[in-house]
Amino acid sequence: MGLTSSDVVDTAMALQIKQAGELILKDLNEFKELLREKAFQHKNTICMGRSHGVHAEPTSFGLRFALWYEETKRNIERLKQATKRISIGKISGAVGTFSNIPPEIEEIALKKLGLKPEPVATQVVQRDRHAEFLSTLALIAGMVEKIAVEIRHLQRTEVLEAEEPFTKGQKGSSAMPHKRNPVGCENLSGLSRLVRSNAFASFENIALWHDRDISHSSVERIIIPDNCILVDYMLNRLYGIIKDLVVYPERMLKNMELSYGLYNSQRVLLALVEKGLTREEAYKITQSNAMRSWQEGVPFMNLLLKDEEVRKYLTEDEIKSIFDLNYYTRNLDYIYERVFRD
Amino acid sequence: MGLTSSDVVDTAMALQIKQAGELILKDLNEFKELLREKAFQHKNTICMGRSHGVHAEPTSFGLRFALWYEETKRNIERLKQATKRISIGKISGAVGTFSNIPPEIEEIALKKLGLKPEPVATQVVQRDRHAEFLSTLALIAGMVEKIAVEIRHLQRTEVLEAEEPFTKGQKGSSAMPHKRNPVGCENLSGLSRLVRSNAFASFENIALWHDRDISHSSVERIIIPDNCILVDYMLNRLYGIIKDLVVYPERMLKNMELSYGLYNSQRVLLALVEKGLTREEAYKITQSNAMRSWQEGVPFMNLLLKDEEVRKYLTEDEIKSIFDLNYYTRNLDYIYERVFRD
Amino acid sequence: MGLTSSDVVDTAMALQIKQAGELILKDLNEFKELLREKAFQHKNTICMGRSHGVHAEPTSFGLRFALWYEETKRNIERLKQATKRISIGKISGAVGTFSNIPPEIEEIALKKLGLKPEPVATQVVQRDRHAEFLSTLALIAGMVEKIAVEIRHLQRTEVLEAEEPFTKGQKGSSAMPHKRNPVGCENLSGLSRLVRSNAFASFENIALWHDRDISHSSVERIIIPDNCILVDYMLNRLYGIIKDLVVYPERMLKNMELSYGLYNSQRVLLALVEKGLTREEAYKITQSNAMRSWQEGVPFMNLLLKDEEVRKYLTEDEIKSIFDLNYYTRNLDYIYERVFRD
Amino acid sequence: MGLTSSDVVDTAMALQIKQAGELILKDLNEFKELLREKAFQHKNTICMGRSHGVHAEPTSFGLRFALWYEETKRNIERLKQATKRISIGKISGAVGTFSNIPPEIEEIALKKLGLKPEPVATQVVQRDRHAEFLSTLALIAGMVEKIAVEIRHLQRTEVLEAEEPFTKGQKGSSAMPHKRNPVGCENLSGLSRLVRSNAFASFENIALWHDRDISHSSVERIIIPDNCILVDYMLNRLYGIIKDLVVYPERMLKNMELSYGLYNSQRVLLALVEKGLTREEAYKITQSNAMRSWQEGVPFMNLLLKDEEVRKYLTEDEIKSIFDLNYYTRNLDYIYERVFRD
């Protein structure tokens, strides 16, 4: 019979990858539900938004989970599409011409296996399919890294707004209770590099010689199982970390004080302009108070409340309302509705 | 007004990438139609199929184009999906909370621009979108490389079954008419490495710090325009090469003689078994003739026709029918129907 | 005359790369001297050492510069070796056999140009040389990234132990004086990704077909000038950042308080054991104070000073000497001697 | 005692890598000697040199081995340098300050282990050392790929100038004696992709946070042992292939006929010019014969011998001497002397 070994190998591999894809899809769906839950749980937990590592404006801690929820949705969509395009078997002989095997065999066998046939094959299923699948896994690993890096930042001694759940192995350092290291997230950061570089190797497998050379095989024997197993592991480990993430809302508020409310300077300036000052005058007043606040380490609001020039234009209530944190979260419902309506 | 510079930059970039995506989509569609045409033009051009660079079984030269046609279809599908997921603007302020800009502005502005909003943003549109787009371009570049490598193989002096069209610059080497080099395809092979490695850089841009750091920017200023321009260039250059590809069907037939018809040995063996020989006997006869054919450089069929033992079981017509090339292409219609029915 | 175009191109390219290598070597040497200066300037600036982003033990801020000094030395050594191995010309004709050009020409010409000949060439200088040179540049870019990431961490609002010098362009944000972003270091972080991925592309250029195919050329036209220019730019930009780096030693001391001196818990335990307690007893006492310190946010030393049980064994002076920061830097001279003796 | 776990881990790892480096160095030295032997064995085996996959000029098959010999020498030099720079232990405590361990311990211990100390460490040995070592292995893998690709080309049915030794497993295909596939070299081509992409991952390990984060660890546990084992395996497998490589010198000569001696056209032209023709006249005569030779598939020399116009200027002996293959190898001794004098 005209079945070639690559008919068997490639079809079996497609089956395995399809199953791995479905497993990882399940991981992603479970993770997505966890993120939804966390997004609502922390919707009203106010924390500082940061750009360039520097305080920007207040935001909601729940939004971070919503962000990851949305990215998980995209990765689910991508993985479904990539898994569909890799669920491809091939039983068409030495150079894909059905020379010694009738097409009906392929039709019947693949149908039973739940695979589609490679519409036109060489000796093998085409390798752009595998490269796409593996780079989709690398995108998922990239998301894991992004979340892991966020938590590592939050767990810094100087920030300490959140911590990985403590595992039993870390119990021993009870004489150094401050020394809880985000080793889970660091591990995930590293693994994402690995998943990524494995994916890169797969792109070189696309351009095989003529009807196939077997150079792709030694690469795939390592990178395909490794990346499937790694991404499954990573999503499960991350699930555990997010599920029991220790969150410190009071520290979030305390950290916000480190920029003395200076993120409101533009709002102060606009309020003064609205009261009739020229932009130049308003800027001068705002800036001098802002500078003093930063240099002396005093809350910006307090300086404004005490500044006679400012008080000519703004009442205590007006000043306080400028510093009202609720201002920054008043459009949260809009965003949540957009993300979670499905 | 609360528009941040990244609102402008990211939205403008999305517009440009969307347009680039559509341009490349047009390239792919045109290339696809060219491949369809070539697939039918060369449907009955018989050539040797090769695995490991070594003769395997006869096939149709047109099938090669059908193979690329099918891969182009996949890449069109992928590019559509990736372009859709990158056509995302963002006008939601410093940390994506619409703190100083009403959501309506984003809705109206992005609608006018033909973009969807980032459902939940930080200061920026999320970078997994860009990594996906760029790795989709790398998949397209991988296909270009695959085709380029095939043509480079076919243009070898020892193979010479096809050649890139001669450009005017190559006219000068008329004193060395054998020296037509596949420099276009070599150029494309190199560029695909570049597109690929640029794509790799984009995966490291996913995990930005908190609401954004600007490390991605210096990378994207180079890799996004470069990869869009490169892939557009590559598809257009490849189009020209395939359109006027010089094909030598006689040389294809001549090259087939280099393996003396030995790819039929299994068919000979089966024919002998059908006539009543044991598998061992059939194998012994087949193998001794095959070995002699290879060592002496004589057509396998001729040896069989003259072998008395063989002729006890197989008539001249039977032997010749085993070596009929049409055997290998009898399922071509089935494959073409499967590929081109849409 | 039998000079081929690749004789000219490869020799000219070797000259340019050699000059670029020497330029970058000059950059590295200047950077090294700056680091030496900074290492001594900040030798006695005490700051917190951190592992996993979490406070570990006090260290010297100057040591950070010494660390980079040492890595710069390694990179100088590597770049010298790689530049030597790429300073290779080739004037030996179409397939490197001196078929139409006498070896003397190569000897004389390359000597004049300050290049060594490729001892045995194909049509081209061998491409492992270029891959080595480019990955050496990627190692240098990796060092730049490491330094840039350190500064980005130190410039976080919550840490703020150091800041990039303020450029004039940042003047405008004087109404938001806290918003000084480490955009230079972020830029450098991004560029290092680019230098790295460009280097990766060069490894695929090693295995050219037979005596050469020209696939490497389209890659090299981009990655070689880009990486040379980028690394020169990066080192110069980093030089400016390090030269005028704003350092806040008081904040370093203040940040140290965030872990309440708990990094001394092991030393406390050992002191108690030395006084005759069993390890279990000592551990229990140490741990209960450490836990209380962490949970209540009180300096560990203060608790110990007030703990009657502890005071049975340790005097005030003994306790205070355990918390003496000089303990952690007593071997600095040893390290500095090791690093800077040359 | 103040030994940290990373003191142990990094020092143990340095020991292992040093040993692996020495093992691979041994592989390279043995391989180098084999290549020297092969270079002399095939010094006078004439074959066609090819650029762009197209016939260029005759060369010596032995030169190919000399080429690889020279690259092996470079890789030996690189590996020695990289191994020296990675043979670095570290026993200096939590943040490299010898806070709880005296420097003497490090000195004594590392001396015993044959390692140098990290002159200034953080918690760990610096990771540029590992990235350099792994990219040096990738350069070695690049050389293996280059050799493997060459043999795969030579083993093509249409070329068949050399073949991998037949392994026992391939015995079974005796009924298809033409079907000897270069699966060893294809395997090596694939593995080089893997070694390369593993090396890429190591560059992202350089920029650890502050005194270390442990993200590098999960990557290194895979890429360091994998790449060491893979490169050792690759060199040994390649050794076996080169040692028993089957070479077909007659086929080399036969393949040369495929370009009909047209590579001599320039020499013909020059000979005519020397006899007094203008360059234009000489070019016209040469070109018309060259074109006819190519189009009709007739040896160029035969046409010249019969061309009355040519024969006015060149005698039979003169024409034949132009086509003398020895012309192309007359500088071989010069090259061999340059390569093998050490």
mmCIF file of C-alpha atoms in Angstrom, chain A residues 36-319:
data_model
loop_
_atom_site.group_PDB
_atom_site.id
_atom_site.type_symbol
_atom_site.label_atom_id
_atom_site.label_comp_id
_atom_site.label_asym_id
_atom_site.label_seq_id
_atom_site.Cartn_x
_atom_site.Cartn_y
_atom_site.Cartn_z
ATOM 1 C CA ARG A 36 -13.558 38.761 34.637
ATOM 2 C CA GLU A 37 -14.153 37.947 38.265
ATOM 3 C CA LYS A 38 -11.036 39.841 39.387
ATOM 4 C CA ALA A 39 -11.886 42.824 37.211
ATOM 5 C CA PHE A 40 -15.205 43.266 39.009
ATOM 6 C CA GLN A 41 -13.764 42.465 42.413
ATOM 7 C CA HIS A 42 -11.215 45.265 42.085
ATOM 8 C CA LYS A 43 -13.263 47.660 39.984
ATOM 9 C CA ASN A 44 -13.361 50.253 42.721
ATOM 10 C CA THR A 45 -9.842 49.683 43.998
ATOM 11 C CA ILE A 46 -8.099 52.930 43.105
ATOM 12 C CA CYS A 47 -4.411 52.836 42.312
ATOM 13 C CA MET A 48 -1.887 54.940 40.494
ATOM 14 C CA GLY A 49 -1.564 54.609 36.747
ATOM 15 C CA ARG A 50 2.046 54.791 35.642
ATOM 16 C CA SER A 51 3.721 55.583 32.376
ATOM 17 C CA HIS A 52 7.485 55.221 32.023
ATOM 18 C CA GLY A 53 7.433 53.807 35.560
ATOM 19 C CA VAL A 54 6.456 57.254 36.782
ATOM 20 C CA HIS A 55 3.124 58.289 38.274
ATOM 21 C CA ALA A 56 0.685 59.430 35.626
ATOM 22 C CA GLU A 57 -2.956 59.517 36.746
ATOM 23 C CA PRO A 58 -5.104 57.465 39.116
ATOM 24 C CA THR A 59 -6.879 54.500 37.648
ATOM 25 C CA SER A 60 -8.723 51.372 38.777
ATOM 26 C CA PHE A 61 -6.827 48.226 39.716
ATOM 27 C CA GLY A 62 -9.708 46.237 38.240
ATOM 28 C CA LEU A 63 -9.002 47.752 34.834
ATOM 29 C CA ARG A 64 -5.716 45.871 34.746
ATOM 30 C CA PHE A 65 -7.619 42.575 34.834
ATOM 31 C CA ALA A 66 -10.049 43.872 32.236
ATOM 32 C CA LEU A 67 -7.061 44.646 30.034
ATOM 33 C CA TRP A 68 -5.781 41.111 30.349
ATOM 34 C CA TYR A 69 -9.312 39.727 29.879
ATOM 35 C CA GLU A 70 -9.521 41.494 26.547
ATOM 36 C CA GLU A 71 -6.099 40.212 25.477
ATOM 37 C CA THR A 72 -7.089 36.700 26.515
ATOM 38 C CA LYS A 73 -10.147 37.034 24.292
ATOM 39 C CA ARG A 74 -7.923 37.974 21.382
ATOM 40 C CA ASN A 75 -5.635 35.051 22.081
ATOM 41 C CA ILE A 76 -8.608 32.686 22.205
ATOM 42 C CA GLU A 77 -9.686 33.965 18.803
ATOM 43 C CA ARG A 78 -6.167 33.584 17.416
ATOM 44 C CA LEU A 79 -5.670 30.136 18.842
ATOM 45 C CA LYS A 80 -8.972 28.931 17.415
ATOM 46 C CA GLN A 81 -7.983 30.182 13.998
ATOM 47 C CA ALA A 82 -4.471 28.766 14.169
ATOM 48 C CA THR A 83 -5.669 25.424 15.545
ATOM 49 C CA LYS A 84 -8.177 25.176 12.708
ATOM 50 C CA ARG A 85 -5.422 25.793 10.181
ATOM 51 C CA ILE A 86 -3.111 23.196 11.730
ATOM 52 C CA SER A 87 -5.779 20.466 12.115
ATOM 53 C CA ILE A 88 -4.752 19.140 8.756
ATOM 54 C CA GLY A 89 -3.910 15.560 7.944
ATOM 55 C CA LYS A 90 -2.407 14.173 4.782
ATOM 56 C CA ILE A 91 -2.634 10.707 3.240
ATOM 57 C CA SER A 92 -1.598 11.244 -0.343
ATOM 58 C CA GLY A 93 1.663 9.403 -0.782
ATOM 59 C CA ALA A 94 5.279 10.187 -1.558
ATOM 60 C CA VAL A 95 4.780 13.496 -3.340
ATOM 61 C CA GLY A 96 1.141 14.201 -2.562
ATOM 62 C CA THR A 97 -0.255 12.889 -5.849
ATOM 63 C CA PHE A 98 -2.194 9.893 -4.531
ATOM 64 C CA SER A 99 0.041 7.809 -6.772
ATOM 65 C CA ASN A 100 -0.374 4.639 -4.795
ATOM 66 C CA ILE A 101 -3.320 5.405 -2.613
ATOM 67 C CA PRO A 102 -6.835 6.422 -3.627
ATOM 68 C CA PRO A 103 -8.133 9.814 -2.465
ATOM 69 C CA GLU A 104 -11.108 8.089 -0.857
ATOM 70 C CA ILE A 105 -8.850 6.614 1.801
ATOM 71 C CA GLU A 106 -7.719 10.064 2.824
ATOM 72 C CA GLU A 107 -11.275 11.362 2.886
ATOM 73 C CA ILE A 108 -12.574 8.549 5.064
ATOM 74 C CA ALA A 109 -9.593 8.368 7.416
ATOM 75 C CA LEU A 110 -9.308 12.092 8.070
ATOM 76 C CA LYS A 111 -13.039 12.446 8.579
ATOM 77 C CA LYS A 112 -12.841 9.791 11.273
ATOM 78 C CA LEU A 113 -9.954 11.635 12.897
ATOM 79 C CA GLY A 114 -11.683 14.991 12.761
ATOM 80 C CA LEU A 115 -9.045 16.501 10.500
ATOM 81 C CA LYS A 116 -9.271 18.313 7.179
ATOM 82 C CA PRO A 117 -7.022 17.208 4.321
ATOM 83 C CA GLU A 118 -4.125 19.304 3.031
ATOM 84 C CA PRO A 119 -5.799 20.416 -0.234
ATOM 85 C CA VAL A 120 -2.531 20.146 -2.104
ATOM 86 C CA ALA A 121 0.412 18.547 -0.360
ATOM 87 C CA THR A 122 3.985 17.690 -1.117
ATOM 88 C CA GLN A 123 5.265 14.720 0.854
ATOM 89 C CA VAL A 124 4.232 16.649 3.925
ATOM 90 C CA VAL A 125 1.677 18.999 5.390
ATOM 91 C CA GLN A 126 2.922 22.531 4.683
ATOM 92 C CA ARG A 127 4.976 24.078 7.466
ATOM 93 C CA ASP A 128 3.544 27.602 7.483
ATOM 94 C CA ARG A 129 0.736 25.975 9.472
ATOM 95 C CA HIS A 130 3.113 24.942 12.236
ATOM 96 C CA ALA A 131 4.915 28.285 12.261
ATOM 97 C CA GLU A 132 1.586 30.068 12.678
ATOM 98 C CA PHE A 133 0.530 27.781 15.503
ATOM 99 C CA LEU A 134 3.805 28.204 17.342
ATOM 100 C CA SER A 135 3.861 31.967 16.966
ATOM 101 C CA THR A 136 0.324 32.068 18.277
ATOM 102 C CA LEU A 137 1.613 30.227 21.335
ATOM 103 C CA ALA A 138 4.378 32.838 21.524
ATOM 104 C CA LEU A 139 1.727 35.574 21.550
ATOM 105 C CA ILE A 140 0.038 33.818 24.455
ATOM 106 C CA ALA A 141 3.406 33.522 26.199
ATOM 107 C CA GLY A 142 3.880 37.233 25.545
ATOM 108 C CA MET A 143 0.652 37.928 27.409
ATOM 109 C CA VAL A 144 1.769 35.747 30.297
ATOM 110 C CA GLU A 145 5.040 37.670 30.399
ATOM 111 C CA LYS A 146 3.188 40.976 30.406
ATOM 112 C CA ILE A 147 1.102 39.939 33.395
ATOM 113 C CA ALA A 148 4.104 38.441 35.155
ATOM 114 C CA VAL A 149 6.144 41.619 34.678
ATOM 115 C CA GLU A 150 3.268 43.695 36.071
ATOM 116 C CA ILE A 151 3.102 41.586 39.209
ATOM 117 C CA ARG A 152 6.880 41.624 39.623
ATOM 118 C CA HIS A 153 6.720 45.413 39.524
ATOM 119 C CA LEU A 154 3.877 45.527 42.022
ATOM 120 C CA GLN A 155 5.722 43.212 44.400
ATOM 121 C CA ARG A 156 8.850 45.410 44.617
ATOM 122 C CA THR A 157 9.557 46.391 48.205
ATOM 123 C CA GLU A 158 9.088 50.056 47.284
ATOM 124 C CA VAL A 159 5.719 49.432 45.622
ATOM 125 C CA LEU A 160 4.253 46.363 47.320
ATOM 126 C CA GLU A 161 0.724 46.815 46.005
ATOM 127 C CA ALA A 162 0.321 43.122 45.298
ATOM 128 C CA GLU A 163 2.111 39.857 45.937
ATOM 129 C CA GLU A 164 2.118 36.377 44.535
ATOM 130 C CA PRO A 165 0.414 33.942 46.909
ATOM 131 C CA PHE A 166 2.977 32.486 49.301
ATOM 132 C CA THR A 167 3.796 28.914 48.614
ATOM 133 C CA LYS A 168 4.725 26.529 51.366
ATOM 134 C CA GLY A 169 8.354 26.484 50.334
ATOM 135 C CA GLN A 170 8.630 30.153 51.173
ATOM 136 C CA LYS A 171 7.425 29.611 54.714
ATOM 137 C CA GLY A 172 10.949 28.995 55.933
ATOM 138 C CA SER A 173 11.963 32.625 55.463
ATOM 139 C CA SER A 174 9.753 33.695 58.339
ATOM 140 C CA ALA A 175 12.763 35.359 59.947
ATOM 141 C CA MET A 176 12.853 37.586 56.874
ATOM 142 C CA PRO A 177 9.153 38.266 56.344
ATOM 143 C CA HIS A 178 9.872 41.072 53.885
ATOM 144 C CA LYS A 179 11.638 38.666 51.582
ATOM 145 C CA ARG A 180 8.778 37.320 49.531
ATOM 146 C CA ASN A 181 10.065 37.021 46.030
ATOM 147 C CA PRO A 182 7.868 36.851 42.926
ATOM 148 C CA VAL A 183 9.672 33.727 41.771
ATOM 149 C CA GLY A 184 6.596 32.340 40.019
ATOM 150 C CA CYS A 185 6.297 35.396 37.818
ATOM 151 C CA GLU A 186 10.038 35.453 37.211
ATOM 152 C CA ASN A 187 9.856 31.843 36.142
ATOM 153 C CA LEU A 188 7.041 32.731 33.736
ATOM 154 C CA SER A 189 9.031 35.671 32.369
ATOM 155 C CA GLY A 190 11.867 33.339 31.532
ATOM 156 C CA LEU A 191 9.676 30.659 29.986
ATOM 157 C CA SER A 192 8.096 33.170 27.657
ATOM 158 C CA ARG A 193 11.566 33.847 26.191
ATOM 159 C CA LEU A 194 11.892 30.163 25.526
ATOM 160 C CA VAL A 195 8.475 29.791 23.889
ATOM 161 C CA ARG A 196 9.284 32.794 21.746
ATOM 162 C CA SER A 197 12.665 31.601 20.550
ATOM 163 C CA ASN A 198 11.283 28.135 19.855
ATOM 164 C CA ALA A 199 8.657 29.774 17.670
ATOM 165 C CA PHE A 200 11.356 31.606 15.742
ATOM 166 C CA ALA A 201 12.993 28.309 14.803
ATOM 167 C CA SER A 202 9.766 27.168 13.170
ATOM 168 C CA PHE A 203 9.840 29.926 10.564
ATOM 169 C CA GLU A 204 12.992 28.428 9.077
ATOM 170 C CA ASN A 205 11.096 25.185 8.533
ATOM 171 C CA ILE A 206 8.743 26.677 5.946
ATOM 172 C CA ALA A 207 11.094 26.645 2.969
ATOM 173 C CA LEU A 208 11.797 22.934 2.644
ATOM 174 C CA TRP A 209 13.491 21.674 -0.528
ATOM 175 C CA HIS A 210 11.147 20.549 -3.309
ATOM 176 C CA ASP A 211 8.635 17.986 -2.044
ATOM 177 C CA ARG A 212 10.249 17.931 1.393
ATOM 178 C CA ASP A 213 13.506 17.598 3.136
ATOM 179 C CA ILE A 214 13.492 16.293 6.666
ATOM 180 C CA SER A 215 15.401 19.185 8.283
ATOM 181 C CA HIS A 216 12.226 20.381 10.011
ATOM 182 C CA SER A 217 11.833 17.134 11.895
ATOM 183 C CA SER A 218 14.675 17.437 14.410
ATOM 184 C CA VAL A 219 13.468 20.943 15.222
ATOM 185 C CA GLU A 220 9.818 20.007 15.597
ATOM 186 C CA ARG A 221 10.468 17.025 17.843
ATOM 187 C CA ILE A 222 11.620 19.545 20.423
ATOM 188 C CA ILE A 223 9.811 22.793 19.831
ATOM 189 C CA ILE A 224 6.282 21.499 19.283
ATOM 190 C CA PRO A 225 5.912 19.366 22.425
ATOM 191 C CA ASP A 226 7.996 21.807 24.472
ATOM 192 C CA ASN A 227 5.932 24.828 23.516
ATOM 193 C CA CYS A 228 2.585 23.077 23.974
ATOM 194 C CA ILE A 229 3.582 21.786 27.382
ATOM 195 C CA LEU A 230 5.174 25.066 28.408
ATOM 196 C CA VAL A 231 2.203 27.226 27.495
ATOM 197 C CA ASP A 232 -0.201 24.859 29.240
ATOM 198 C CA TYR A 233 2.032 24.957 32.319
ATOM 199 C CA MET A 234 2.394 28.722 32.173
ATOM 200 C CA LEU A 235 -1.331 29.362 31.965
ATOM 201 C CA ASN A 236 -2.004 27.041 34.859
ATOM 202 C CA ARG A 237 0.719 28.502 37.006
ATOM 203 C CA LEU A 238 -0.443 32.019 36.214
ATOM 204 C CA TYR A 239 -4.034 31.029 37.019
ATOM 205 C CA GLY A 240 -2.938 30.048 40.499
ATOM 206 C CA ILE A 241 -1.023 33.263 40.979
ATOM 207 C CA ILE A 242 -3.864 35.510 39.844
ATOM 208 C CA LYS A 243 -6.475 33.519 41.728
ATOM 209 C CA ASP A 244 -4.819 34.012 45.102
ATOM 210 C CA LEU A 245 -3.001 37.232 44.355
ATOM 211 C CA VAL A 246 -2.539 39.205 47.557
ATOM 212 C CA VAL A 247 -3.671 42.787 46.987
ATOM 213 C CA TYR A 248 -2.907 45.764 49.240
ATOM 214 C CA PRO A 249 -5.373 48.588 48.457
ATOM 215 C CA GLU A 250 -4.145 50.757 51.361
ATOM 216 C CA ARG A 251 -0.614 50.657 50.017
ATOM 217 C CA MET A 252 -1.976 51.706 46.637
ATOM 218 C CA LEU A 253 -3.444 54.811 48.232
ATOM 219 C CA LYS A 254 -0.266 55.438 50.188
ATOM 220 C CA ASN A 255 1.878 55.159 47.087
ATOM 221 C CA MET A 256 -0.301 57.712 45.370
ATOM 222 C CA GLU A 257 0.844 60.255 47.901
ATOM 223 C CA LEU A 258 4.373 60.011 46.531
ATOM 224 C CA SER A 259 3.522 62.355 43.703
ATOM 225 C CA TYR A 260 1.641 64.755 45.999
ATOM 226 C CA GLY A 261 -1.373 65.052 43.733
ATOM 227 C CA LEU A 262 0.710 66.838 41.123
ATOM 228 C CA TYR A 263 -1.061 64.935 38.361
ATOM 229 C CA ASN A 264 -3.890 67.401 38.955
ATOM 230 C CA SER A 265 -1.835 70.432 37.960
ATOM 231 C CA GLN A 266 -3.464 70.710 34.570
ATOM 232 C CA ARG A 267 -6.907 70.622 36.141
ATOM 233 C CA VAL A 268 -5.870 73.398 38.550
ATOM 234 C CA LEU A 269 -4.636 75.498 35.659
ATOM 235 C CA LEU A 270 -7.887 75.037 33.735
ATOM 236 C CA ALA A 271 -9.964 75.923 36.797
ATOM 237 C CA LEU A 272 -8.013 79.181 37.178
ATOM 238 C CA VAL A 273 -8.465 80.008 33.513
ATOM 239 C CA GLU A 274 -12.175 79.384 33.814
ATOM 240 C CA LYS A 275 -12.225 81.905 36.626
ATOM 241 C CA GLY A 276 -10.888 84.586 34.304
ATOM 242 C CA LEU A 277 -7.103 84.406 34.553
ATOM 243 C CA THR A 278 -5.025 84.420 31.388
ATOM 244 C CA ARG A 279 -3.300 81.195 30.576
ATOM 245 C CA GLU A 280 0.051 82.762 31.421
ATOM 246 C CA GLU A 281 -1.067 83.925 34.841
ATOM 247 C CA ALA A 282 -2.719 80.605 35.623
ATOM 248 C CA TYR A 283 0.350 78.685 34.497
ATOM 249 C CA LYS A 284 2.657 80.775 36.631
ATOM 250 C CA ILE A 285 0.607 80.242 39.793
ATOM 251 C CA THR A 286 0.121 76.552 39.173
ATOM 252 C CA GLN A 287 3.734 75.938 38.339
ATOM 253 C CA SER A 288 5.194 77.708 41.328
ATOM 254 C CA ASN A 289 2.978 75.701 43.695
ATOM 255 C CA ALA A 290 3.707 72.481 41.845
ATOM 256 C CA MET A 291 7.434 73.051 42.049
ATOM 257 C CA ARG A 292 7.291 73.846 45.745
ATOM 258 C CA SER A 293 5.166 70.769 46.386
ATOM 259 C CA TRP A 294 7.702 68.529 44.636
ATOM 260 C CA GLN A 295 10.788 70.122 46.146
ATOM 261 C CA GLU A 296 9.477 70.236 49.693
ATOM 262 C CA GLY A 297 7.519 67.016 49.546
ATOM 263 C CA VAL A 298 4.218 68.594 50.540
ATOM 264 C CA PRO A 299 0.789 67.741 49.098
ATOM 265 C CA PHE A 300 0.021 70.034 46.187
ATOM 266 C CA MET A 301 -3.557 70.553 47.403
ATOM 267 C CA ASN A 302 -2.417 71.834 50.786
ATOM 268 C CA LEU A 303 -0.224 74.458 49.165
ATOM 269 C CA LEU A 304 -3.060 75.611 46.946
ATOM 270 C CA LEU A 305 -5.459 75.837 49.890
ATOM 271 C CA LYS A 306 -2.992 78.101 51.648
ATOM 272 C CA ASP A 307 -2.007 80.201 48.612
ATOM 273 C CA GLU A 308 -3.737 83.590 48.883
ATOM 274 C CA GLU A 309 -3.509 84.257 45.186
ATOM 275 C CA VAL A 310 -5.193 80.935 44.391
ATOM 276 C CA ARG A 311 -7.854 81.447 46.990
ATOM 277 C CA LYS A 312 -8.900 84.697 45.291
ATOM 278 C CA TYR A 313 -10.306 82.515 42.528
ATOM 279 C CA LEU A 314 -11.017 79.113 44.005
ATOM 280 C CA THR A 315 -12.935 78.155 47.106
ATOM 281 C CA GLU A 316 -11.880 75.325 49.408
ATOM 282 C CA ASP A 317 -14.591 73.138 47.955
ATOM 283 C CA GLU A 318 -13.560 73.886 44.417
ATOM 284 C CA ILE A 319 -9.962 73.002 45.169
#
